[in-house]
């Protein structure tokens, strides 16, 4: 595929950057480098997605796809190797990013700090410095670099020296951020030095500086066509210090305001300096794109407090981030409208002369170019295109649900212990939040049925998580399921008020306690116990104070859905009198008044909402609908276009624009708007009707007319079927893996190496023989063979033989607790014995062990069996045990377990022999001599073969583990 190999593009990401904070600084001359970029290019708002969580958003930016397509759904995820929780990685990403696409088109890329990009991807034509690169843990010396942080490895030595540790910051470095420190008395300076916010500030600055240092080194010394650099500091400055940003707000302490009120401004100015450096190093012929994933309220929309829920701080984010672009062929000093973060990857592909994928949700930003670009015809999906893309192997790419399923399956089979209550709860809650985020992404993409399937399950399991109920009500409202909406609203309201009453009763009981005794009791607590007590007290107070506005607004929405317009208006009037006018309530009022055909009053409601927030798409859409009803077609089209200019993904707005334009005589632009509507909402039958009218009366095309009429009929049928679908019938689609021909079964893992001679001269008493593999891969059979060879088994016999393993499991209870127990001293009893340890637990072993003042060595026999047979055998065993099969696909997690175990063996140089189960059972003479030689038991080969009972081990049987 021909590409523009001479093109250079610099993509810079500033997390949470907001024009509302930037424009005053630019106007004051405090961000000269950004001002210069704006003057020679285009700028505009960058619409975000919901939920506005950075790992999800930056992955959408890099792929052009919504989260339910790319697979990254939150900040943390289950770790299939440990059974615990880890920060989100790029292993959850199921589709190619822009650097993968360019890599397979022989273009060079540099990616620095992208979130998430750990572990660094093995690009053959690129450099990746992951988002773990800059993170400092502990003192600066030593400061080890986390493995898999940099690709290629040849760059590690030099780049790790460019990291900047927080302790390296001097007072002079901090003064630009904290000018209020100057002139403070010594006691206030000491107070500031001990303030935990000071440590937070130092970490933000140091992390940002480390990313910039790596970026400036690489931009000068490595080849690149596309360079992507991500800075997260502005978001951190916002969450930690925006409350002190001028003007001083009520409730902000005077001392805190004096010390911290310049931090946000200084953070932006520091980024401007870094921007200037990167632009200068990139050169004049480079196209520069600067953008953010969302904004951050710097004004009166700032929250006084954040919601009491996971990812609650995201409520401080604003719907629009920033977009700026300049370079050869880019318009100068103009605005671009309707940009979404989903548009970045299609636009980058356009710059390199490559087509976007049909499966990408974004569009090419044609309006930024001086000349109308020749856009290549789209291909179905870049995931279908084979080539050297440099992604991680598919068996490393695992969904959270599949990882949890594998862990649950190991527990159910009895191979590992149940995690302790805290760990199990943390794992369950992590998967819950990932599901909730996925449901919100479906809502944002207009796929409400999938969201209902998830939210119904979540709300049933966690009835006190009222946010699930609120979102579920949103879905039913959008699906026009009136009865279910009312039922959900009633349930949410009843549960929330009951929770509040219970919390108030508990608080009253606390208040009645003897204050002297209670104070003494609290003082006797440890610091962690005091922190827990304070947290629980704050949560109790929060529960006692329900958000009455939200509950009543929800009830008004249900009234509206049922056609009880007078009741809905009465509720909204009550809200106004008690809480003051709110934008969303005004928009709902306007929609109700439209139903009542009170057009002037509706216009007033929408205009009031717009006055509160001039960059809100909903009031503009309401004004378009009202103007259209009043036959003000030109105004209606302008309002609808203004709305899509803020938020492009609005099928309803595109439909109204098309209808208004058509009635105003502009059928060509009307056709374009209606086509956009049906692309965004394929069941929009009214839009197909409009297109059929244009095809019949304007284009005079009978074939096209017939096509649109058929699509209109089909969309009506599908919409009706969807409306009649019961909530319990909604199902959640599974994420699709890459479709480029890669198979987890064909991608290489670390090779097992028997390392002949490596244990020569080592006493048998100092060797632990480990039998490993996945459950039901023949490990118990191998233990029987080792016993026949004269090697004692390390087994407590507590797990009796059963129908699944008629000759026993040969396990030890302490081995099953490797993930959950910290004690490893029992391993000192194991030298000279054979241990059975399933592969997921293998990396939990200490790499080396001292036994009787001598070093103990491991050797490993690794049982290997077809994955389909393993899963079938596990399923049959669980069925015999009367246990359900966990939901999810465990195979991907199992393959990562295998990879992790084999990598661990290779990294530590442990002798390991792979034994195919099929060969061992059906052709033992072909493999037993190798096993005997590996064990130094050649004389025992015949005895080993007698341990194999062919009647118990049939082809594809399920009786072996």
XYZ file of C-alpha atoms in Angstrom, residues 54-299:
246
model
C -8.059 8.684 30.539
C -6.835 5.118 29.788
C -10.019 4.467 27.814
C -9.842 7.819 26.012
C -6.175 7.709 25.012
C -6.688 4.201 23.647
C -9.621 5.512 21.597
C -7.396 8.325 20.349
C -4.733 5.834 19.258
C -7.200 3.441 17.582
C -10.091 5.597 16.340
C -12.462 3.191 18.113
C -14.818 3.298 21.056
C -13.919 1.341 24.193
C -16.274 -1.555 23.484
C -14.187 -2.193 20.366
C -10.678 -1.627 21.709
C -11.038 -3.404 25.072
C -9.454 -0.978 27.580
C -12.126 -0.196 30.160
C -10.580 1.366 33.242
C -7.639 2.161 35.471
C -6.914 -1.324 36.803
C -7.459 -4.920 35.761
C -7.074 -8.451 37.112
C -3.587 -9.908 36.797
C -3.886 -13.456 35.389
C -0.361 -14.260 36.581
C -0.918 -13.458 40.264
C -4.666 -13.500 40.744
C -4.422 -9.945 42.056
C -4.992 -6.472 40.641
C -2.580 -4.478 38.507
C -2.664 -1.032 36.892
C -4.218 -1.140 33.454
C -1.920 -2.370 30.683
C -2.108 -2.346 26.923
C -2.595 -6.125 27.049
C -6.351 -5.497 27.217
C -6.277 -3.715 23.869
C -7.812 -5.934 21.192
C -7.107 -3.845 18.103
C -4.232 -2.127 16.330
C -3.120 1.329 17.354
C -1.855 3.899 14.871
C 1.782 2.904 15.515
C 0.971 -0.745 14.688
C -0.665 0.246 11.415
C 2.270 2.455 10.436
C 4.746 -0.238 11.497
C 3.289 -2.735 9.041
C 3.388 -0.044 6.360
C 7.150 0.378 6.921
C 6.897 3.752 8.632
C 8.869 4.598 11.780
C 7.160 5.651 14.995
C 8.190 6.905 18.429
C 5.687 6.683 21.278
C 6.501 8.132 24.695
C 4.398 7.781 27.844
C 1.086 6.893 26.164
C -1.529 5.636 28.600
C -1.597 2.693 28.676
C 1.490 1.512 26.799
C 3.000 -0.877 29.321
C 4.505 -3.331 28.533
C 6.218 -1.695 25.565
C 5.184 -3.276 22.273
C 7.826 -5.099 20.177
C 7.701 -2.795 17.147
C 10.220 -3.556 14.417
C 10.028 -0.015 13.005
C 9.550 1.927 16.179
C 10.448 3.008 19.682
C 8.105 2.771 22.627
C 8.711 4.219 26.083
C 5.830 3.032 28.249
C 3.824 4.929 30.834
C 5.799 3.142 33.590
C 9.056 4.809 32.526
C 8.811 7.938 34.662
C 7.327 6.459 37.835
C 9.648 6.733 40.824
C 9.311 4.297 43.716
C 11.601 4.899 46.669
C 14.863 6.875 46.698
C 16.723 7.959 43.550
C 19.556 5.494 44.211
C 18.991 2.796 43.254
C 16.160 3.528 40.875
C 15.651 0.351 38.845
C 13.884 0.517 35.516
C 10.818 -1.684 35.452
C 11.177 -4.555 32.930
C 9.518 -4.184 29.516
C 9.387 -0.396 29.887
C 11.456 0.472 26.811
C 11.600 -1.037 23.341
C 14.086 -1.669 21.857
C 16.187 -2.720 24.843
C 19.303 -1.069 23.381
C 17.872 2.293 24.493
C 17.441 1.357 28.145
C 20.919 2.275 29.316
C 20.780 5.853 28.059
C 17.105 6.629 28.571
C 16.932 5.495 32.183
C 19.591 8.095 33.033
C 17.256 10.827 31.727
C 14.599 10.179 34.350
C 14.094 12.940 36.878
C 13.443 12.005 40.500
C 11.220 14.227 42.697
C 14.034 14.574 45.233
C 16.145 16.324 42.599
C 13.857 19.367 42.612
C 15.289 22.411 44.367
C 13.534 25.371 45.970
C 14.327 27.432 42.869
C 12.614 24.799 40.734
C 9.465 25.054 42.857
C 9.207 28.842 43.165
C 7.645 29.322 39.670
C 4.843 26.990 40.800
C 4.648 28.376 44.333
C 5.533 32.098 44.204
C 3.381 32.603 47.285
C 6.125 30.961 49.356
C 8.304 34.021 48.964
C 8.094 36.249 52.005
C 6.417 33.634 54.231
C 7.739 33.384 57.803
C 9.909 30.316 58.665
C 7.091 28.525 60.479
C 4.874 28.763 57.376
C 7.704 27.541 55.142
C 8.160 24.559 57.442
C 4.415 23.932 57.321
C 4.505 24.043 53.530
C 7.473 21.649 53.386
C 5.529 19.062 55.406
C 2.298 19.499 53.449
C 1.517 16.270 51.501
C 0.447 18.399 48.536
C 4.062 19.487 48.214
C 5.149 15.896 47.623
C 2.347 15.493 45.114
C 3.461 18.614 43.248
C 7.071 17.473 43.152
C 6.065 14.079 41.767
C 3.896 15.642 39.032
C 6.727 17.947 37.925
C 9.341 15.186 38.019
C 7.218 12.682 36.087
C 6.440 15.285 33.438
C 10.107 16.234 33.144
C 11.132 12.584 32.726
C 8.694 12.108 29.827
C 9.923 15.291 28.176
C 13.573 14.286 28.594
C 12.971 10.964 26.862
C 10.968 12.647 24.098
C 13.603 15.280 23.339
C 16.350 12.652 23.253
C 14.452 10.344 20.934
C 13.200 13.040 18.557
C 16.823 13.915 17.811
C 18.420 10.478 17.745
C 15.894 7.995 16.364
C 14.184 7.872 12.948
C 10.492 8.720 12.934
C 7.545 9.507 10.733
C 5.071 9.751 13.580
C 5.994 10.763 17.097
C 3.391 10.536 19.863
C 4.138 12.101 23.248
C 1.717 12.030 26.152
C 1.889 14.301 29.213
C -0.516 13.615 32.104
C 0.601 16.506 34.344
C -2.164 19.021 33.548
C -4.778 16.510 34.671
C -2.879 15.906 37.918
C -2.416 19.643 38.459
C -6.167 20.027 37.999
C -7.281 17.314 40.411
C -4.804 18.362 43.095
C -4.787 22.162 42.746
C -7.693 23.473 40.631
C -9.665 24.288 43.782
C -7.010 26.956 44.528
C -7.074 28.424 40.997
C -8.160 32.102 40.956
C -10.535 33.521 41.866
C -10.581 32.278 45.449
C -13.764 30.340 46.099
C -15.783 30.192 49.305
C -14.415 27.598 51.696
C -10.838 27.772 50.405
C -8.392 28.536 53.213
C -6.457 31.820 52.843
C -3.083 30.213 53.559
C -3.698 27.369 51.104
C -4.858 29.834 48.463
C -1.721 31.966 48.863
C 0.591 28.960 48.587
C -1.100 26.991 45.793
C -3.081 29.462 43.666
C -0.414 29.679 40.917
C 0.141 25.927 40.423
C -2.341 25.364 37.581
C -1.148 28.437 35.643
C 2.502 27.485 36.154
C 1.722 23.972 34.944
C 0.322 25.308 31.677
C 3.282 27.650 31.229
C 5.712 24.786 31.812
C 3.913 22.781 29.129
C 4.198 25.734 26.770
C 7.978 25.716 27.222
C 8.107 21.977 26.484
C 5.857 22.478 23.463
C 8.247 25.074 22.074
C 11.187 22.703 22.438
C 9.440 19.822 20.691
C 8.229 21.997 17.811
C 11.738 23.401 17.296
C 13.319 19.933 17.312
C 10.652 18.554 14.969
C 11.400 21.129 12.280
C 9.307 23.421 10.096
C 8.165 20.695 7.688
C 6.542 18.659 10.429
C 2.787 18.659 10.958
C 2.101 19.309 14.635
C -1.114 18.220 16.359
C -1.740 19.221 19.968
C -4.819 17.827 21.692
C -6.361 16.738 24.963
C -8.773 13.921 25.759
C -11.168 16.097 27.761
C -11.192 19.432 29.539
C -11.152 20.381 33.205
C -13.580 22.913 34.669
C -11.535 25.991 35.687
C -14.522 28.246 36.378
